[in-house]
Short mmCIF file of C-alpha atoms and ligand atoms in Angstrom, two decimals:
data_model
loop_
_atom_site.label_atom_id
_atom_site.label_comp_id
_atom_site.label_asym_id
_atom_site.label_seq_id
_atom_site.Cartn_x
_atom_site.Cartn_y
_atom_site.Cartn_z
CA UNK U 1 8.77 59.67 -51.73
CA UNK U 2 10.15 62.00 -49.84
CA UNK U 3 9.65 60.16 -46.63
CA UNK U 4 11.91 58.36 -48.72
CA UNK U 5 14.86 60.51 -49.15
CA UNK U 6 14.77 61.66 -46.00
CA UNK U 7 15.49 58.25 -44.23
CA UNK U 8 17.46 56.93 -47.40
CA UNK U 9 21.32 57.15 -45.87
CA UNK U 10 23.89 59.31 -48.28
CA UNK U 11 26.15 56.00 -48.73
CA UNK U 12 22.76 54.57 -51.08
CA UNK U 13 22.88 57.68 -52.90
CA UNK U 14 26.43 57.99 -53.82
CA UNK U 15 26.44 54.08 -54.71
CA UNK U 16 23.42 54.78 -57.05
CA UNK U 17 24.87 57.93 -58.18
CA UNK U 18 28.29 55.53 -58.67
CA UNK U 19 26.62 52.94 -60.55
CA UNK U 20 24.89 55.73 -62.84
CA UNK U 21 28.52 57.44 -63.70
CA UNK U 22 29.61 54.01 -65.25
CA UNK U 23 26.01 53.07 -67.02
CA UNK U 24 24.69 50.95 -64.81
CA UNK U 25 21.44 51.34 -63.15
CA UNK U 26 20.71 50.64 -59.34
CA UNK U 27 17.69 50.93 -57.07
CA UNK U 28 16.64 50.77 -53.92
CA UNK U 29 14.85 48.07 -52.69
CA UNK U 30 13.41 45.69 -50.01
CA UNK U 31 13.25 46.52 -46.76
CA UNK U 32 15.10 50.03 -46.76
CA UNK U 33 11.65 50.61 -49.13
CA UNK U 34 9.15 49.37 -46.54
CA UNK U 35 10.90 51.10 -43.66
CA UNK U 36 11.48 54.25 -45.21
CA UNK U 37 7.43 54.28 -46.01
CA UNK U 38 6.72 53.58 -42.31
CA UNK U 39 8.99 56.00 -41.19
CA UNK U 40 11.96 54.20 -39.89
CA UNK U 41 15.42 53.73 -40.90
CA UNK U 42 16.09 50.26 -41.71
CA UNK U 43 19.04 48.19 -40.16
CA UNK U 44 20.46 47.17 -43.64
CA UNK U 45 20.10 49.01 -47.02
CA UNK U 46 19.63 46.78 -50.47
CA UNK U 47 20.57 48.39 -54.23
CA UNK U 48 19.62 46.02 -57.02
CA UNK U 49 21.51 46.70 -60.11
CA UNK U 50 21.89 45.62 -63.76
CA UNK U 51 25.84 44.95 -63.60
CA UNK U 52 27.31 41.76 -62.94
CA UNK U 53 28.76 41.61 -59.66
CA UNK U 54 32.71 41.84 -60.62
CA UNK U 55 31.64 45.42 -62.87
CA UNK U 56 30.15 46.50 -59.15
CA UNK U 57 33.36 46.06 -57.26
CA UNK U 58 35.09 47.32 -59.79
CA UNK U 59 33.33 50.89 -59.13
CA UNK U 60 33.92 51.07 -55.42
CA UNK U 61 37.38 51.47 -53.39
CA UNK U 62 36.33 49.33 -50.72
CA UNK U 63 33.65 46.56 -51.00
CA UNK U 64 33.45 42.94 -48.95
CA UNK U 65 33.29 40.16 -51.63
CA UNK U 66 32.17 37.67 -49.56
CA UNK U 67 28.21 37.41 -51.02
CA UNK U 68 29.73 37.58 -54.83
CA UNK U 69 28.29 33.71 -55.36
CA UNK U 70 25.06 35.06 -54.80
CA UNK U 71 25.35 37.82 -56.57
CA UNK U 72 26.01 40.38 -53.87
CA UNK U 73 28.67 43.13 -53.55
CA UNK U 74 28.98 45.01 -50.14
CA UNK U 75 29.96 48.66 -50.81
CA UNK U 76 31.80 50.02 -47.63
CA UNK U 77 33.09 53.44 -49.13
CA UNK U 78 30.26 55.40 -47.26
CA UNK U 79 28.98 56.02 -44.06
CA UNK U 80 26.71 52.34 -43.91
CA UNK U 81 27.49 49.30 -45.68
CA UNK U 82 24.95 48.84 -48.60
CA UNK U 83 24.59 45.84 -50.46
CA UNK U 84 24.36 45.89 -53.86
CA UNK U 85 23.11 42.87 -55.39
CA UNK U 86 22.21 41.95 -59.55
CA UNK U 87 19.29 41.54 -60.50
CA UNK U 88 17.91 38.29 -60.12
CA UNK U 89 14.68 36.27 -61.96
CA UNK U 90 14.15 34.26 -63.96
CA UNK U 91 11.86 32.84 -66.93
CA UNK U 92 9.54 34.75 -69.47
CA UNK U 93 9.99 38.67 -68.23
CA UNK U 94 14.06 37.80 -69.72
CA UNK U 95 13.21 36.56 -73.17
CA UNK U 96 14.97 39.28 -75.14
CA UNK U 97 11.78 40.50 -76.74
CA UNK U 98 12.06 44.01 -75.58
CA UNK U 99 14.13 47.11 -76.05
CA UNK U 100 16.87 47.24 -73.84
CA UNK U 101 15.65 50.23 -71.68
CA UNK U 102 12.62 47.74 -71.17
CA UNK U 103 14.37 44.71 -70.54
CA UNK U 104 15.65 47.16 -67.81
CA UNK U 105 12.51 47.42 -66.27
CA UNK U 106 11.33 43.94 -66.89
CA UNK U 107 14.49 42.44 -65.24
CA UNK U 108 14.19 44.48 -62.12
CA UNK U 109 10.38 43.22 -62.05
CA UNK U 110 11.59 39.81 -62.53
CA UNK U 111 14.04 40.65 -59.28
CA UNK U 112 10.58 41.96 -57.53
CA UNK U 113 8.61 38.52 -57.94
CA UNK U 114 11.09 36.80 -56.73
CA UNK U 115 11.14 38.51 -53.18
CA UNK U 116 8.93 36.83 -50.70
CA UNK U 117 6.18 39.83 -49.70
CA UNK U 118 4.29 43.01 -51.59
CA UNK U 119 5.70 45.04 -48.70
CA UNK U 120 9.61 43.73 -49.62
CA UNK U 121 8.71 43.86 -53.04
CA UNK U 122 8.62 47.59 -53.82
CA UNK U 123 12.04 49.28 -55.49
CA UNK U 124 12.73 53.19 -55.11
CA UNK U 125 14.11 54.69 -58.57
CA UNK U 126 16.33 57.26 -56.65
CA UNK U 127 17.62 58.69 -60.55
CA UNK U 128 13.73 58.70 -61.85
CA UNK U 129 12.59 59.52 -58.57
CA UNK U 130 9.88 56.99 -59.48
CA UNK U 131 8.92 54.17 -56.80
CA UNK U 132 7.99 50.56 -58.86
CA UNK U 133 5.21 48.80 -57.10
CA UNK U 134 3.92 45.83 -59.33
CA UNK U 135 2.76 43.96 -56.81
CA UNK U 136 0.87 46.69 -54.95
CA UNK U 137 2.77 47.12 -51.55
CA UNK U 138 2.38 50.42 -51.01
CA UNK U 139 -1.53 49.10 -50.55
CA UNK U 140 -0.97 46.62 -48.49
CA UNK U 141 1.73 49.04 -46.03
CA UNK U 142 -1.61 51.43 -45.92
CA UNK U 143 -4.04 48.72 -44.75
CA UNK U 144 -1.29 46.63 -42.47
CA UNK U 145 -1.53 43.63 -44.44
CA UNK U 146 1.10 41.06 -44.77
CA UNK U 147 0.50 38.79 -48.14
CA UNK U 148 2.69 36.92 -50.67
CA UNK U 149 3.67 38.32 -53.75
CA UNK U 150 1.51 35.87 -56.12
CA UNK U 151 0.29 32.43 -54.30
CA UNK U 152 1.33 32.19 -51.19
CA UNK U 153 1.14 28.23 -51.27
CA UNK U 154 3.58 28.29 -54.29
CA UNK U 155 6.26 30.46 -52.64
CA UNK U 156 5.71 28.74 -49.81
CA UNK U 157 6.51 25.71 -51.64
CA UNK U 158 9.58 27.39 -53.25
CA UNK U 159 11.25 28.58 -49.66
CA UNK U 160 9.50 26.67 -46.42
CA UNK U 161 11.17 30.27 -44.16
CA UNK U 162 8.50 32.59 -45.97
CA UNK U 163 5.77 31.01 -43.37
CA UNK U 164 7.91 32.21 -40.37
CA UNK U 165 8.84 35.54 -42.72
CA UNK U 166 5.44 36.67 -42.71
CA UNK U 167 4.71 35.50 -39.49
CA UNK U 168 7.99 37.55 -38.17
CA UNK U 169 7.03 40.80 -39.92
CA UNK U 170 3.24 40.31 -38.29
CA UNK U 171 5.07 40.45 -35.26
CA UNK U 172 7.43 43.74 -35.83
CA UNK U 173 5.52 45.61 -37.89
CA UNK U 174 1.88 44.51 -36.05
CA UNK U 175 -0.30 43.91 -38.99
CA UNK U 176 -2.32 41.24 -40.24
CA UNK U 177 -1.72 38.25 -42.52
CA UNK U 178 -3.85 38.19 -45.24
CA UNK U 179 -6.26 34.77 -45.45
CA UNK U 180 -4.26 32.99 -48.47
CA UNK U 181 -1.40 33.81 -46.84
CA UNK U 182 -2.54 32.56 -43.88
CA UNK U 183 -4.07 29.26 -45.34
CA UNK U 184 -0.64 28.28 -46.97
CA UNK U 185 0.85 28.54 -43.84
CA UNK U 186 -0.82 25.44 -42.64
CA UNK U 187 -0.02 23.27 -46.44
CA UNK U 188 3.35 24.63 -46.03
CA UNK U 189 4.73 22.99 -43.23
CA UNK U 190 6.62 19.94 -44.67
CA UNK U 191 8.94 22.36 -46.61
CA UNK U 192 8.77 24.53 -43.11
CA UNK U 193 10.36 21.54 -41.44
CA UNK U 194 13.37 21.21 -44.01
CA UNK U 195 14.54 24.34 -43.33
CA UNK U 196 18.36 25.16 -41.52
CA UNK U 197 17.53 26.01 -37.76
CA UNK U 198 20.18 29.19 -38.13
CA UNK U 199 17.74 30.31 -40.67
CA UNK U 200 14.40 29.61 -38.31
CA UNK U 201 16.57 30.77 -35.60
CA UNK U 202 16.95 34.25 -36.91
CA UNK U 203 13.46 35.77 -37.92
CA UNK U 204 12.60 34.22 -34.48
CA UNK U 205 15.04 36.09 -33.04
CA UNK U 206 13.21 39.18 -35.17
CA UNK U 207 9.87 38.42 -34.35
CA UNK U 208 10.71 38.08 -30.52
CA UNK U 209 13.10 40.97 -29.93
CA UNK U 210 11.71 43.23 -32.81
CA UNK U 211 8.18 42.38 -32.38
CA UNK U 212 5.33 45.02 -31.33
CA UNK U 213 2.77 42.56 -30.96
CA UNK U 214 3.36 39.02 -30.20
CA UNK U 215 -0.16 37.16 -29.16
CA UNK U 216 -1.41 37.40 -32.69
CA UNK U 217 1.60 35.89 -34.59
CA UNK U 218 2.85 33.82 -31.59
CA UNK U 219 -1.23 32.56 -32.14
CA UNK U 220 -0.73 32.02 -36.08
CA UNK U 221 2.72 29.99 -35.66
CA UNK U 222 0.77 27.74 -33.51
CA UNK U 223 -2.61 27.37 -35.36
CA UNK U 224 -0.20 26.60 -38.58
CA UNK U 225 1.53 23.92 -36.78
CA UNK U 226 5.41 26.08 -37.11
CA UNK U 227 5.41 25.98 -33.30
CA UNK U 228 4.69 22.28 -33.04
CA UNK U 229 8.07 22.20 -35.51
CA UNK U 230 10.31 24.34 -33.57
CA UNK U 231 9.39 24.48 -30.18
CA UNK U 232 6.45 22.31 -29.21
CA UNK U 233 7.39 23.02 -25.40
CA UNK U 234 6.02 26.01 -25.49
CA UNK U 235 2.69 25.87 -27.40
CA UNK U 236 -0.34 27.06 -25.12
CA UNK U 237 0.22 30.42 -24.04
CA UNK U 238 -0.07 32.64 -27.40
CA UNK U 239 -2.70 34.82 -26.09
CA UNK U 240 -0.33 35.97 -22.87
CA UNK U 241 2.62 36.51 -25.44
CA UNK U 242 1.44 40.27 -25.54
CA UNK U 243 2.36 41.03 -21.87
CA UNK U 244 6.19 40.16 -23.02
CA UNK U 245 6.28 43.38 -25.23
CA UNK U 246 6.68 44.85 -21.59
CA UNK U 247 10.31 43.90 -21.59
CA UNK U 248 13.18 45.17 -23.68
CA UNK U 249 13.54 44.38 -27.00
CA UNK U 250 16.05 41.63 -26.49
CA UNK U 251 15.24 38.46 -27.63
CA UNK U 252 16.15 35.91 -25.52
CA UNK U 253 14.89 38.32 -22.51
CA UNK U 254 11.81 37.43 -23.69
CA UNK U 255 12.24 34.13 -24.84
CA UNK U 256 12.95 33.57 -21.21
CA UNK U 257 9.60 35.19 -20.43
CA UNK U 258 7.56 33.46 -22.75
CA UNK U 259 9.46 29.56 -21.52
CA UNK U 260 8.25 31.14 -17.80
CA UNK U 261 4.33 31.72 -19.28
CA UNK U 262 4.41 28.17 -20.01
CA UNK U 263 6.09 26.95 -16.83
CA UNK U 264 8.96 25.39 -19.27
CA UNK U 265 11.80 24.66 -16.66
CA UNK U 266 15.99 25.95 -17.27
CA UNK U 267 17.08 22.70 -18.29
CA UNK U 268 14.24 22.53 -21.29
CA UNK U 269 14.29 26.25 -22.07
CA UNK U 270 17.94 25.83 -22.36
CA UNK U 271 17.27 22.30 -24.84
CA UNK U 272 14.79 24.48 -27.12
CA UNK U 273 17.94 27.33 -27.84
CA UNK U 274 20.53 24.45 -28.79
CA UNK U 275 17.36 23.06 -31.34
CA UNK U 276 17.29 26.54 -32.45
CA UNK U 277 21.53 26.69 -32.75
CA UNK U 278 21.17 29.81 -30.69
CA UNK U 279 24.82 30.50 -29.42
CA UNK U 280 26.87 28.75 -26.25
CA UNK U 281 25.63 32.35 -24.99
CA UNK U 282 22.39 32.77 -25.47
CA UNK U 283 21.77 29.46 -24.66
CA UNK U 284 22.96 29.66 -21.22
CA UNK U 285 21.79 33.17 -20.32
CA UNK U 286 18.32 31.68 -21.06
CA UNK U 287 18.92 28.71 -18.69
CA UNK U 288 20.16 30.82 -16.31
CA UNK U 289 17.41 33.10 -16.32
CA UNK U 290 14.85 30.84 -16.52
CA UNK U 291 16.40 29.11 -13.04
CA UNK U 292 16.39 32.28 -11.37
CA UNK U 293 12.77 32.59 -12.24
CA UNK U 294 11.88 29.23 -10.62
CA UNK U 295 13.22 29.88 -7.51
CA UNK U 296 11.53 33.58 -6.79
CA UNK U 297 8.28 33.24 -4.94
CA UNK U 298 4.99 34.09 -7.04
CA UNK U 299 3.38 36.47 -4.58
CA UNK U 300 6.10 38.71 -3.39
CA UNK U 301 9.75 39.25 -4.26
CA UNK U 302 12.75 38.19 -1.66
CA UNK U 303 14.35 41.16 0.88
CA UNK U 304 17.24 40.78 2.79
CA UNK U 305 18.91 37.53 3.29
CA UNK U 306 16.85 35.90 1.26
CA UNK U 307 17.40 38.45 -1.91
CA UNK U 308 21.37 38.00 -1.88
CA UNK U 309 21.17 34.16 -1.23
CA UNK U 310 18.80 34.34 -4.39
CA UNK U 311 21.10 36.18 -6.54
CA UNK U 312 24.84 34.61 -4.86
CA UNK U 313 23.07 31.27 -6.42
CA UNK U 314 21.87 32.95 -9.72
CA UNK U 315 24.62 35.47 -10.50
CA UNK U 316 23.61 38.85 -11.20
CA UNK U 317 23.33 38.71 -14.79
CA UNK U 318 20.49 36.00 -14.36
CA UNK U 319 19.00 37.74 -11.14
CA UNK U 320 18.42 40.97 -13.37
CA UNK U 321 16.88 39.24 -16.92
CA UNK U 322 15.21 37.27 -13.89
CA UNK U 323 13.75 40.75 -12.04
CA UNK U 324 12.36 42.06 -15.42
CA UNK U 325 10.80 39.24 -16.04
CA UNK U 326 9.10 39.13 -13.02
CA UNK U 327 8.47 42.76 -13.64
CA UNK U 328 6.55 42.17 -16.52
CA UNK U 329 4.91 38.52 -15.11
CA UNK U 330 4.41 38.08 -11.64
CA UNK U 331 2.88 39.95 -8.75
CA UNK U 332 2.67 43.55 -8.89
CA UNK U 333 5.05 43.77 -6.22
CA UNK U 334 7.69 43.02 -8.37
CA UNK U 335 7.43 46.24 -9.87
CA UNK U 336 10.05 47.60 -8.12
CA UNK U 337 11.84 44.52 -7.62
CA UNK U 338 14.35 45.52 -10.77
CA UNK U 339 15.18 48.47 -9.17
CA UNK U 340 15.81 47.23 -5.29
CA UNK U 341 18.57 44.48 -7.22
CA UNK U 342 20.45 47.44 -9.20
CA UNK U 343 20.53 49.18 -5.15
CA UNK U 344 21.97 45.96 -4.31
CA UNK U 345 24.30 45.43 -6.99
CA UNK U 346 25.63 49.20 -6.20
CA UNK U 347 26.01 48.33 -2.55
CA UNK U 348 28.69 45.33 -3.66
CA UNK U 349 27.85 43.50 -0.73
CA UNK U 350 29.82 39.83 -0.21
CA UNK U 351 27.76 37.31 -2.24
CA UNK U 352 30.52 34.56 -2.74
CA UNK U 353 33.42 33.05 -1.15
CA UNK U 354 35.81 35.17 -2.80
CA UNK U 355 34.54 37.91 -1.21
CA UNK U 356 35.22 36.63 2.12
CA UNK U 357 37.58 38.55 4.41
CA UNK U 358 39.10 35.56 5.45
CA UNK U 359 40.48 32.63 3.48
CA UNK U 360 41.55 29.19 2.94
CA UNK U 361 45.39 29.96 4.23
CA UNK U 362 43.47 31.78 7.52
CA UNK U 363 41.07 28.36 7.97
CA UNK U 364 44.50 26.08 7.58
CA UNK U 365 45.60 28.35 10.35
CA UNK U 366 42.85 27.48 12.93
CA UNK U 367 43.52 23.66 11.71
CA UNK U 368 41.24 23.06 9.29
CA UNK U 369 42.76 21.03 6.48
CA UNK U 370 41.52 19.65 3.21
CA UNK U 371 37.73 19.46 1.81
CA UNK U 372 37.11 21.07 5.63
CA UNK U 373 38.44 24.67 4.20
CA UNK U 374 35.65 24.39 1.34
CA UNK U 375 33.37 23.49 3.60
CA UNK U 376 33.77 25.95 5.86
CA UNK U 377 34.05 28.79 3.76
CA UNK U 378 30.93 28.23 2.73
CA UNK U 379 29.60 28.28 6.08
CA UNK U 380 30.85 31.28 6.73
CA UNK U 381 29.19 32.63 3.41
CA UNK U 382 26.27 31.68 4.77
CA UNK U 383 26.36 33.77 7.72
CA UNK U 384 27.94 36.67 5.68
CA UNK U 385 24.83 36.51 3.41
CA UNK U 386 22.29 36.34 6.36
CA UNK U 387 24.60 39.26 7.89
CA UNK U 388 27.09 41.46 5.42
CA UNK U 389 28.56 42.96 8.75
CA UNK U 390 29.30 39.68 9.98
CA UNK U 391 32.55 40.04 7.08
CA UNK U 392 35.46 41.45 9.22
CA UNK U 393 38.23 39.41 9.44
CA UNK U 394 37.91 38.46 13.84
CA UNK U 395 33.95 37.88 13.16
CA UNK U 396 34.73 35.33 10.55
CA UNK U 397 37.98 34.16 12.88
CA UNK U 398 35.82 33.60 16.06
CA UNK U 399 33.48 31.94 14.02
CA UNK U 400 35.44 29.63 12.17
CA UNK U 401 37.08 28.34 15.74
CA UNK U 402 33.47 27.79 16.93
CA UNK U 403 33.18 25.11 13.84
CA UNK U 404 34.59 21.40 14.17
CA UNK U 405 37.84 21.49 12.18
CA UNK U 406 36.87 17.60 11.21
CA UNK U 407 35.31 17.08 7.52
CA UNK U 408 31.72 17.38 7.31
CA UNK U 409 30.34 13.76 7.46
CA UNK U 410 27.12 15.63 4.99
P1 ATP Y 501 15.11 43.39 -42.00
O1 ATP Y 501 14.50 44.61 -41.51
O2 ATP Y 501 15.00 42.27 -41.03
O3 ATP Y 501 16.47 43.51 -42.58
P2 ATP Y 501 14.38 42.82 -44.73
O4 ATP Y 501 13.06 42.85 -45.43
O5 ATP Y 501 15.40 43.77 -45.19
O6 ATP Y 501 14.10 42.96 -43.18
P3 ATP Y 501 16.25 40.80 -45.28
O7 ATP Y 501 16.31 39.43 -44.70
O8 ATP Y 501 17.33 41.77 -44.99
O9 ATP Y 501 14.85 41.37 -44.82
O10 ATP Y 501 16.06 40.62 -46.84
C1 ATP Y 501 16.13 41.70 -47.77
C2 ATP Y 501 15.08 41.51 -48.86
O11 ATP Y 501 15.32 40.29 -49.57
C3 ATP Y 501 13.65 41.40 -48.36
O12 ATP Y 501 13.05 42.66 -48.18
C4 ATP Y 501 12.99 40.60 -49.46
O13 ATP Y 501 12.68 41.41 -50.56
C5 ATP Y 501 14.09 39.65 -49.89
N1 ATP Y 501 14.03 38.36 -49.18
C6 ATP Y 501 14.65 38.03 -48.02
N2 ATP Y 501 14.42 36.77 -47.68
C7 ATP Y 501 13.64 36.24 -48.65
C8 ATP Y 501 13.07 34.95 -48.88
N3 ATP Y 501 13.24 33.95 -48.02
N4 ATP Y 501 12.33 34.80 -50.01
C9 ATP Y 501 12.16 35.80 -50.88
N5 ATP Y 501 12.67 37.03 -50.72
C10 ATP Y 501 13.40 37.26 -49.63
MG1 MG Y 502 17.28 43.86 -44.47
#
């Protein structure tokens, strides 16, 4: 609890404090709840509250409106957005039955069952100083265990992403999935397969670039058949997935490492982000990276020559995602290799035609005309990236007149 406070950010406090002043009652809960418990500050802070959305807003100088369908008013008055959402559940708990300060409690339990797993199903009373736990959590946070709240096959059934959910937080949080859980996994997979690919695409994007253990769930979205769905390609390689907790925590980093385990080539790797609706971005770094991959040698990584020819063909964007990968996969002689390409980055040596210190208007000189100039400038690229101190304007000069001015019949 007082882990709790500590980690809970002022801006939830004043909004529950807010919400109090004008007789409505907010909580804390999903996964600013979890986090707190394990001792992190979570990205994104949830309230739940009793008051219809339009009552919230009304409370707050500045709020985003933009969730209000669903029920969900971001407060921006303090120092992090929090969202403050009404309760939401439905059925028997709301039957009117009960005194009102019951009803209260009832309703926010209703909200609880609704929420996919124990661990995201736990509110903080910050007023009552009183954590609500009906679905035992708190338990399942001590022994690492990831379950459903009630059968997992039914809320499965009810939201086909709760399979990859508790997959993903297997993944960043590194505990288990408890056997039902686990079981409904595999029944779940028709309702898995209706499901947006944005929506897919973003706990993947968790579980890769947020995970601290990735053979175990990469394992379980393959034994359940999710894999198969999303990205057959790259099925057959769960128990290496561990080793790609050795790069940064950037998800398509090691989505690039994980398409290189399984020998998945740029063009396919590239194929598998537009399935997933990653962005233009994304999608391209991966190619890119995944290219640069292909063409390094397994055993030992290129010097020289053969290192700026590498990355003038690759860019050095894609060279470096390239380099850690290879830090983390291949040889370990590429230990080092990230560091030798940040040496040569620093050293700005010529690595395209651009950087030249001669140009077309200086070929045109010497006679060359047309599709020649391209030509040539590339040959002269060439012997700039076997030999940076061949790029001085006469070198290049008395070169270039050593070349046949006539198009390249190639
Ligand atoms: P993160 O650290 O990624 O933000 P989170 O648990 O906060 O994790 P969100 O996607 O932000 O996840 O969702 C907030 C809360 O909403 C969850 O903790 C959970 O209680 C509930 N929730 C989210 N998605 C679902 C879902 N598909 N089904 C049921 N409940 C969900
Ligand atoms: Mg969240």
């Amino acid at each position: 609890m007082q882990r709790l406070e500590r980690w809970m950010p002022a801006a939830v406090r004043m909004v529950i404090d807010t919400l109090a002043k004008n007789g409505a009652r907010g909580v804390l809960v999903g996964g600013g709840v979890r986090d707190a418990f394990l001792g992190r500050a979570a990205p994104d802070w949830d309230v739940a509250t009793d008051a219809p959305p339009d009552r919230v807003a009304s409370f707050f100088r500045r709020v985003a409106r933009t969730g209000e369908q669903h029920g969900t008013i971001m407060v921006l008055t303090g120092d992090v957005p929090v969202e403050v959402t009404t309760f939401r559940g439905e059925g028997p708990y709301l039957d009117g039955r009960r005194p009102s300060h019951v009803v209260f409690l009832t309703e926010l339990e209703a909200d609880l069952a609704r929420r996919d797993l124990t661990i995201n199903a736990m509110a903080y009373d910050v007023i009552e100083r009183r954590i609500v736990d009906p679905f035992e959590g708190i338990a399942d946070l001590r022994t690492a265990r990831v379950r459903c709240v009630g059968r997992a096959a039914e809320r499965f059934g009810e939201d086909g992403l709760r399979p990859l959910r508790a997959a993903r937080f297997a993944a960043t949080l590194g505990f288990d999935v408890d056997a039902e859980t686990t079981e409904a996994m595999r029944s779940a997979l028709a309702t898995f397969e209706r499901v947006a690919w944005e929506r897919k695409r973003v706990e993947m994007e968790k579980l890769l670039g947020q995970g601290v253990r990735l053979a175990t769930p990469v394992a379980l979205l393959e034994s359940s058949g999710m894999l198969g769905i999303i990205a057959p390609e790259l099925v057959g390689v769960a128990a290496d997935c561990d080793k790609l907790l050795g790069l940064p925590r950037d998800p398509w980093l090691r989505f690039a490492g994980w398409a290189h385990l399984r020998r998945v080539d740029a063009g396919t790797s590239g194929a598998i982000a537009a399935r997933w609706r990653a962005s233009k971005q994304d999608g391209r770094r991966v190619e890119q990276a995944v290219a640069a991959l292909t063409h390094l040698g397994t055993a030992s990584p290129p010097r020289g020559a053969d290192l700026r020819r590498w990355v003038a063909n690759h860019g050095f964007p894609a060279a470096s995602d390239a380099a850690e990968v290879a830090r983390v996969l291949a040889s370990p002689l590429y230990q080092r290799f990230p560091a030798a390409l940040r040496r040569l980055a620093a050293a700005r040596p010529p690595l395209a035609v651009a950087d030249l210190a001669i140009n077309g208007t200086d070929l045109g000189g010497l006679g060359f005309a047309g599709p020649a100039i391209g030509a040539t400038l590339k040959k002269l690229l060439g012997v700039v990236l076997e030999n940076p101190g061949h790029n001085d304007r006469s070198t290049l000069l008395a070169v270039a007149k050593t070349l046949s001015t006539a198009p390249d019949p190639t």
